[in-house]
XYZ file of C-alpha atoms in Angstrom:
461
model
C -6.072 5.375 -14.193
C -8.385 7.906 -13.005
C -6.994 11.572 -13.548
C -6.468 13.170 -9.753
C -5.069 16.212 -11.201
C -7.950 17.436 -12.831
C -10.184 16.606 -9.427
C -7.891 18.882 -6.894
C -7.092 22.299 -8.342
C -5.958 25.546 -6.741
C -8.841 28.424 -5.546
C -9.109 31.331 -7.698
C -11.926 32.391 -6.712
C -14.008 30.805 -9.702
C -17.931 30.152 -8.888
C -18.235 26.891 -6.887
C -20.859 25.718 -4.701
C -19.577 25.134 -0.921
C -19.655 22.220 1.055
C -19.903 23.204 5.045
C -19.320 20.672 7.781
C -20.658 20.390 11.379
C -19.479 18.833 13.795
C -22.280 16.704 15.803
C -21.900 18.078 18.754
C -22.291 21.564 16.878
C -25.503 20.660 14.982
C -28.364 22.300 17.444
C -26.243 25.364 17.688
C -25.709 25.822 13.427
C -29.052 24.565 12.894
C -30.576 27.588 15.243
C -28.308 29.657 13.005
C -30.145 28.446 9.599
C -32.860 29.914 7.546
C -36.474 28.398 8.382
C -36.775 26.878 4.815
C -33.294 25.376 5.825
C -35.073 23.962 8.743
C -37.798 22.366 7.140
C -36.001 20.801 4.496
C -33.881 18.965 7.373
C -36.841 18.458 9.417
C -38.956 16.563 6.082
C -35.590 14.836 5.070
C -34.971 13.226 8.598
C -31.367 15.026 9.113
C -30.776 15.137 12.787
C -27.063 15.497 13.265
C -26.036 12.595 13.770
C -22.363 11.667 12.004
C -22.358 10.830 8.351
C -25.886 12.932 7.854
C -26.103 14.504 4.010
C -27.917 17.065 2.844
C -28.288 19.622 -0.100
C -29.206 22.833 1.519
C -31.501 25.477 -0.368
C -30.613 29.021 -0.910
C -31.789 31.897 -3.224
C -33.263 30.436 -6.563
C -30.849 27.730 -8.253
C -28.166 28.274 -5.684
C -27.624 25.359 -3.196
C -25.006 23.779 -1.474
C -23.929 21.033 0.296
C -23.771 20.592 4.235
C -21.792 17.446 6.130
C -21.926 16.214 9.443
C -18.431 14.837 11.101
C -16.444 13.660 13.438
C -13.105 13.145 11.535
C -10.235 15.280 12.654
C -9.333 18.410 9.986
C -5.884 16.210 9.813
C -8.188 13.057 8.225
C -8.000 12.528 4.552
C -10.598 10.830 4.581
C -12.603 13.967 6.277
C -14.981 14.584 2.943
C -14.700 11.554 1.514
C -18.147 10.306 1.737
C -19.066 13.679 -0.542
C -17.978 13.098 -4.258
C -20.297 9.800 -4.149
C -22.975 12.000 -2.454
C -23.115 15.150 -5.061
C -23.709 15.936 -8.472
C -21.242 16.814 -10.651
C -19.946 19.891 -10.830
C -16.833 22.543 -8.668
C -16.837 22.860 -4.850
C -14.961 24.587 -2.241
C -15.396 24.042 1.707
C -16.960 26.935 3.272
C -13.591 27.135 6.005
C -11.096 26.962 2.880
C -9.337 24.899 4.161
C -8.689 21.489 1.915
C -5.526 20.057 3.800
C -5.345 16.338 3.737
C -9.192 15.928 3.439
C -7.886 16.615 -0.675
C -6.664 12.392 -0.330
C -10.079 11.151 0.394
C -11.600 13.203 -2.560
C -9.606 12.336 -5.248
C -9.745 8.534 -4.018
C -13.098 8.400 -2.904
C -13.445 9.012 -7.143
C -11.162 6.238 -8.342
C -12.349 3.439 -10.448
C -10.994 -0.163 -11.599
C -12.342 0.012 -15.023
C -10.549 -2.876 -16.989
C -12.418 -5.331 -16.984
C -16.093 -3.515 -16.683
C -17.092 0.055 -16.688
C -17.934 1.009 -13.372
C -21.549 2.812 -13.158
C -20.841 6.322 -12.385
C -22.236 9.574 -13.216
C -20.194 11.314 -16.676
C -18.198 14.309 -14.630
C -15.678 14.521 -12.168
C -16.518 16.550 -8.805
C -13.608 19.108 -9.005
C -12.351 20.120 -5.151
C -10.817 23.875 -5.087
C -7.898 23.948 -2.568
C -6.618 27.519 -0.851
C -3.363 25.467 -0.593
C -2.000 25.767 -3.758
C 1.472 24.263 -2.733
C 0.347 21.055 -1.381
C -1.912 19.997 -4.654
C 1.288 18.096 -6.234
C 1.803 16.279 -3.614
C -1.491 14.794 -2.892
C -1.944 14.467 -6.138
C 1.180 12.669 -6.275
C -0.112 10.388 -3.048
C -3.594 9.236 -4.926
C -1.809 8.488 -8.096
C 0.305 5.863 -5.609
C -2.660 4.865 -4.110
C -4.561 3.393 -7.514
C -1.325 2.249 -8.735
C -1.544 -0.365 -5.523
C -4.835 -0.668 -5.983
C -5.071 -1.404 -10.169
C -2.094 -4.082 -9.851
C -3.638 -5.404 -6.916
C -7.002 -5.607 -8.355
C -6.083 -6.815 -11.739
C -6.395 -10.854 -12.164
C -3.062 -12.788 -12.279
C -4.138 -13.904 -16.062
C -2.649 -10.449 -16.793
C -0.563 -9.310 -13.725
C 2.778 -11.737 -13.895
C 6.132 -11.466 -13.077
C 6.178 -10.180 -17.028
C 3.925 -7.683 -16.405
C 5.558 -6.654 -12.853
C 8.788 -6.048 -14.964
C 7.158 -4.324 -17.424
C 5.823 -2.053 -14.768
C 9.122 -1.172 -13.264
C 10.630 -0.915 -16.537
C 7.669 2.429 -17.393
C 8.536 3.595 -13.495
C 12.300 3.580 -15.040
C 11.691 5.350 -18.275
C 9.893 8.008 -16.722
C 12.328 8.574 -14.011
C 15.378 7.791 -15.838
C 16.537 4.907 -13.233
C 18.454 1.807 -14.452
C 16.486 -1.499 -14.648
C 18.309 -4.742 -14.257
C 16.419 -8.178 -14.361
C 17.936 -11.539 -13.277
C 16.028 -14.555 -14.646
C 17.227 -18.241 -15.771
C 20.247 -19.907 -15.167
C 21.153 -16.453 -13.617
C 18.748 -16.907 -11.690
C 19.776 -20.341 -10.359
C 22.956 -19.572 -9.757
C 22.506 -16.504 -7.717
C 19.202 -16.339 -6.440
C 18.322 -20.427 -5.590
C 15.103 -19.452 -3.573
C 13.997 -17.176 -5.836
C 14.511 -19.847 -8.477
C 12.910 -22.864 -6.572
C 9.829 -21.137 -5.944
C 9.053 -20.282 -9.435
C 10.282 -22.614 -11.217
C 6.655 -24.668 -11.339
C 5.561 -21.534 -13.426
C 4.954 -22.162 -17.429
C 7.604 -19.903 -19.424
C 6.267 -17.419 -19.874
C 5.672 -16.408 -16.288
C 9.574 -17.670 -15.544
C 10.184 -16.583 -11.624
C 12.799 -13.374 -12.236
C 14.923 -11.010 -9.697
C 13.440 -7.431 -10.645
C 15.903 -4.643 -9.577
C 15.916 -0.821 -9.997
C 18.205 1.959 -8.999
C 17.549 5.420 -9.619
C 19.365 9.040 -7.711
C 22.770 10.122 -7.130
C 25.171 7.461 -5.487
C 26.736 10.235 -3.444
C 23.132 10.323 -1.736
C 21.952 7.317 0.995
C 20.995 4.563 -0.003
C 17.688 3.591 0.637
C 16.895 -0.039 -0.577
C 12.699 -0.631 -1.018
C 11.584 -4.591 -1.305
C 8.395 -5.905 -2.381
C 7.048 -9.783 -2.330
C 5.933 -10.596 -5.971
C 4.342 -13.544 -5.447
C 1.732 -13.281 -8.628
C -0.177 -16.087 -7.723
C -0.343 -18.298 -4.954
C -1.109 -22.105 -4.941
C 0.485 -22.584 -2.304
C 2.488 -24.934 -4.529
C 2.342 -29.079 -3.738
C 0.940 -28.039 0.034
C -1.896 -26.821 -2.119
C -4.192 -24.127 -0.234
C -8.209 -25.012 -0.603
C -10.470 -22.983 -2.762
C -11.288 -20.749 -0.110
C -7.665 -19.894 0.754
C -6.597 -19.361 -2.747
C -9.846 -17.751 -4.065
C -7.479 -13.958 -3.349
C -4.402 -14.590 -4.527
C -3.953 -12.782 -6.742
C -3.236 -9.901 -4.109
C -0.099 -12.154 -3.200
C 2.110 -9.584 -5.318
C 0.583 -6.864 -3.125
C 3.731 -6.163 -1.154
C 5.343 -5.438 -5.211
C 3.024 -3.001 -5.746
C 3.106 -1.200 -2.556
C 7.133 -1.310 -3.285
C 6.502 0.069 -6.894
C 4.333 2.810 -5.657
C 6.879 4.014 -2.584
C 9.423 4.252 -5.475
C 7.358 6.362 -7.306
C 6.739 8.791 -4.923
C 10.839 9.367 -4.039
C 11.498 9.558 -7.863
C 8.645 12.025 -8.170
C 9.420 14.219 -5.164
C 13.391 13.538 -6.274
C 13.938 12.782 -2.710
C 17.632 13.100 -2.475
C 18.392 9.065 -2.017
C 20.253 6.381 -3.647
C 17.512 4.318 -4.190
C 17.529 0.431 -4.880
C 14.098 -1.445 -5.580
C 13.996 -5.236 -5.705
C 11.089 -7.115 -6.501
C 10.962 -11.121 -6.648
C 8.410 -12.110 -9.058
C 7.485 -15.525 -9.120
C 4.314 -17.749 -9.543
C 4.121 -20.150 -6.840
C 2.904 -23.445 -8.865
C 2.323 -26.878 -9.085
C 3.925 -28.636 -11.687
C 6.234 -31.754 -11.579
C 9.242 -29.696 -11.211
C 7.621 -27.919 -8.284
C 9.433 -27.457 -5.026
C 8.730 -29.924 -2.279
C 8.083 -30.525 1.337
C 11.406 -31.130 2.593
C 13.856 -29.940 -0.197
C 16.930 -28.636 1.267
C 16.914 -25.394 -0.309
C 20.559 -23.119 -1.051
C 20.424 -19.235 -0.315
C 22.307 -16.269 -2.093
C 23.803 -15.724 1.995
C 25.101 -19.104 1.602
C 22.235 -21.021 4.523
C 20.453 -24.035 4.111
C 16.486 -24.230 4.436
C 14.933 -27.041 5.120
C 11.061 -26.766 2.981
C 8.770 -27.763 5.596
C 5.867 -25.809 3.563
C 6.122 -24.596 -0.070
C 2.878 -22.291 1.220
C 5.425 -20.399 3.008
C 7.293 -19.551 -0.113
C 6.795 -15.794 0.290
C 9.998 -15.230 3.128
C 12.203 -17.494 0.624
C 11.801 -14.754 -2.334
C 12.357 -12.174 -0.101
C 15.421 -13.809 1.960
C 17.507 -13.983 -1.720
C 16.447 -9.997 -2.229
C 17.258 -9.350 1.371
C 20.591 -10.818 0.823
C 20.953 -8.736 -2.611
C 19.797 -5.272 -1.061
C 22.618 -5.736 1.602
C 25.850 -6.179 -0.390
C 25.096 -2.686 -1.702
C 25.468 -1.331 2.207
C 22.219 0.902 2.282
C 21.840 2.886 5.302
C 17.582 1.645 4.995
C 16.217 -1.154 3.952
C 11.645 -1.788 3.912
C 10.104 -4.484 2.752
C 6.514 -4.949 2.150
C 5.077 -8.259 1.887
C 1.343 -9.941 1.737
C 3.111 -12.193 4.019
C 1.142 -14.305 6.927
C -2.476 -15.149 7.562
C -1.377 -14.931 11.602
C -0.634 -11.279 11.316
C -4.216 -10.969 9.571
C -5.832 -12.539 12.517
C -3.998 -10.368 15.321
C -4.583 -7.303 13.434
C -7.395 -7.786 11.380
C -6.850 -6.125 7.421
C -6.419 -2.474 8.496
C -3.326 -2.724 10.698
C 0.228 -3.722 9.347
C 2.178 -6.393 11.491
C 5.333 -4.012 11.983
C 8.928 -5.488 12.772
C 11.447 -3.112 13.245
C 15.468 -3.839 14.573
C 15.935 -0.096 15.044
C 14.454 1.676 17.526
C 14.844 5.481 16.087
C 13.383 3.887 12.703
C 10.319 2.047 14.708
C 9.513 5.418 16.349
C 9.789 7.219 12.805
C 7.593 4.992 11.171
C 5.065 4.502 13.768
C 4.838 8.219 14.654
C 4.825 8.737 10.684
C 1.879 6.393 10.286
C -0.065 7.732 13.226
C 0.267 11.480 11.617
C -1.108 10.681 8.186
C -3.664 8.303 9.289
C -2.433 5.205 7.734
C -1.993 3.435 11.057
C 1.414 0.356 11.451
C 0.806 -1.740 14.802
C 4.497 -2.817 15.533
C 4.678 -6.866 17.077
C 8.026 -8.183 18.435
C 11.343 -9.843 16.818
C 11.081 -12.021 19.497
C 14.227 -13.716 19.964
C 12.959 -16.314 21.873
C 11.204 -17.966 19.264
C 14.189 -18.231 17.335
C 14.572 -21.871 18.363
C 11.085 -22.545 16.549
C 12.818 -21.812 13.318
C 15.464 -24.915 14.039
C 16.413 -27.758 11.282
C 17.586 -30.975 11.870
C 19.287 -31.105 9.019
C 20.124 -27.693 7.606
C 20.836 -24.659 8.895
C 17.082 -23.053 9.272
C 13.293 -24.470 8.667
C 11.155 -21.615 7.122
C 7.803 -22.611 8.877
C 7.559 -24.282 12.118
C 4.475 -26.527 12.728
C 3.759 -25.712 16.230
C 0.956 -23.313 15.502
C 2.626 -20.735 17.771
C 2.993 -16.877 16.668
C 3.189 -17.243 12.792
C 4.033 -13.663 11.960
C 7.086 -13.358 14.379
C 8.091 -16.572 12.972
C 8.031 -15.643 9.605
C 9.677 -12.496 10.972
C 12.630 -13.549 12.639
C 13.367 -15.938 9.110
C 13.496 -12.673 7.299
C 16.298 -11.364 9.887
C 18.514 -14.077 9.307
C 18.403 -12.519 5.442
C 18.866 -8.743 6.500
C 21.950 -7.017 6.414
C 23.381 -6.947 9.455
C 23.436 -3.851 11.168
C 21.214 -1.859 9.187
C 17.652 -0.756 10.268
C 15.439 -2.609 8.737
C 11.505 -2.361 8.627
C 9.341 -5.337 7.488
C 5.573 -4.723 7.057
C 3.197 -8.017 6.927
C 0.359 -5.907 5.373
C -2.749 -7.199 3.877
C -2.907 -5.099 0.166
C -7.411 -5.627 0.319
C -10.266 -4.031 1.635
C -12.523 -6.454 2.317
C -15.183 -3.975 2.876
C -16.127 -0.655 1.725
C -15.434 2.012 3.677
C -15.853 6.259 2.483
C -12.845 6.811 -0.301
C -11.789 3.132 -0.102
C -13.781 0.560 -2.158
C -13.316 -3.150 -1.577
C -10.696 -4.654 -3.563
C -7.118 -3.752 -3.415
C -5.391 -0.923 -1.110
C -2.229 0.501 0.175
C -1.666 -0.005 4.062
C 1.369 1.373 4.807
C 2.695 2.972 1.982
C 1.678 6.887 3.212
C 3.532 5.997 6.856
C 6.035 4.502 4.842
C 6.558 7.798 2.660
C 6.378 9.963 5.355
C 9.135 9.044 7.717
C 11.233 8.883 4.353
C 10.416 12.402 3.606
C 10.830 13.421 7.403
C 14.715 11.902 7.462
C 15.437 13.052 3.926
C 13.799 15.953 2.439
C 16.460 18.799 1.447
C-alpha cells in the first residue's frame, strides 16, 4: 500500500515549491499583477484561466512555482487532486498555507494498485507540507482506509475469497487487539442457514463463513458494522450473462467498506463497543447449489422462498443482521453492493441510502455533504412490503415485477434488522467506471467517509 504518511508532512519552513490556486473568475485580475515573463509564458501555453488549467510559472533563476485554476470549494478533498500527476517529484506547499481537506485528494492521487503489474509512474513522491499538523494523522488514516477499499475490490477473485477476507479481519484484529471469531461448517449450517445456502456450492477452500470482530470497552455504546462479502457472484443457477459477471469480483465491496470503517474506528480509538460482521461467500454453481423455488430457513426463524439465486446478497445479510441484533446494539450500519436498480436510479457516485430513524438519517446525510462524500436517501416504502409476499413461505427474496428493486431489497433487510434500533443500509457501487482527479478507475469507497464523519460526530470523546 502507498505510504501516505510520507506524502503529507508538517510545514516547518523547509524549502518547497509553491502551488497557487486561482479561481477562474479572479484570473484576469491575478494575471495583471504578474511579471511580463509569466504573462508571456501563460499566453504561449494557451492558459486562459479556465477551470482545470495548470501551468509551471517561471521565477528568478532556477526558481519556479505552480498555478492551478480551480472552482472547487476549500472544503473539497479534490481541490488539488490533479496536481500530483502534473508536477515533478519534490516538496510543495500551498501559497495560502492552509491545506485542509485538500490533503486527502493529494494523497489519493498518488494511490497505485500494483499487485499484478507495476504502474507507470515517476520514481519519487510528491510531498505536500501542511501548516495544520494536528489534522495530518486523520487525513492519512482516511487515505489508508480508502486505499484499503480500493485494494480489496481491485484484487481478482482468485486472490480475494472468503478466506482472504477472514485474513484481512485477522490482520486488523491483531493490530488493534480485537477478538476475531469465525463460524463455518456445521455450525454455519445450523446457525446461519441463509449464509450456508448461498455459499455451499463453492469449492472447499472457498467455503462460506461468518466473520466477526469485536473491539472496545463493553461499557461503551455498542455499534454493529456489517459488510456484504460475496467474493464472486456468478448469479448461481440464475446465472448472470458474461457482461453482468465481468465485475463481480467487486461484489465483496460492502465487506471492503466495513473493514475500512472499523479500521478508522479502532485507529482513532472511538469510544464504542464495535461489532463487525462479514458474511463471506462465493455464489457459485455446482450440484449442491441452492435453487430457485427452494424455501430457506433463516437465523431469525423466518422462512424465505428463493425466487432468484442472483438475489443472494440480501440473504447473507439477513442472517448477519439477525446476529448483530442479538447483542442489542444502539446503532447498526451495513454496506452492500446490493442492487443494479440502485445504480440505474442514482449512478455510481451516490449510494442509495435507507434509514429507519430520522435522527440517524439527518446525521448521516449531513455528514456526507460536509465531507464531500454524498449519499442519497431512498424510502423504506411500506406500500411495497406486499411485493415480498410468498404463497408458501413467510416472504420471498426478490419480486419479479421489476418495480423498485433497491427499495424492495432494503425492505427485505428490514425484516431482519433489530427492531427499534437505528439502522442504515448503504447500497453502494464500490467501483469507479471513469477516472477523475484523485479517483482512478476501479475499486472505490463511496459512503465510507460519510459514515465515519457521522460516527465521529456521535461518539467522539
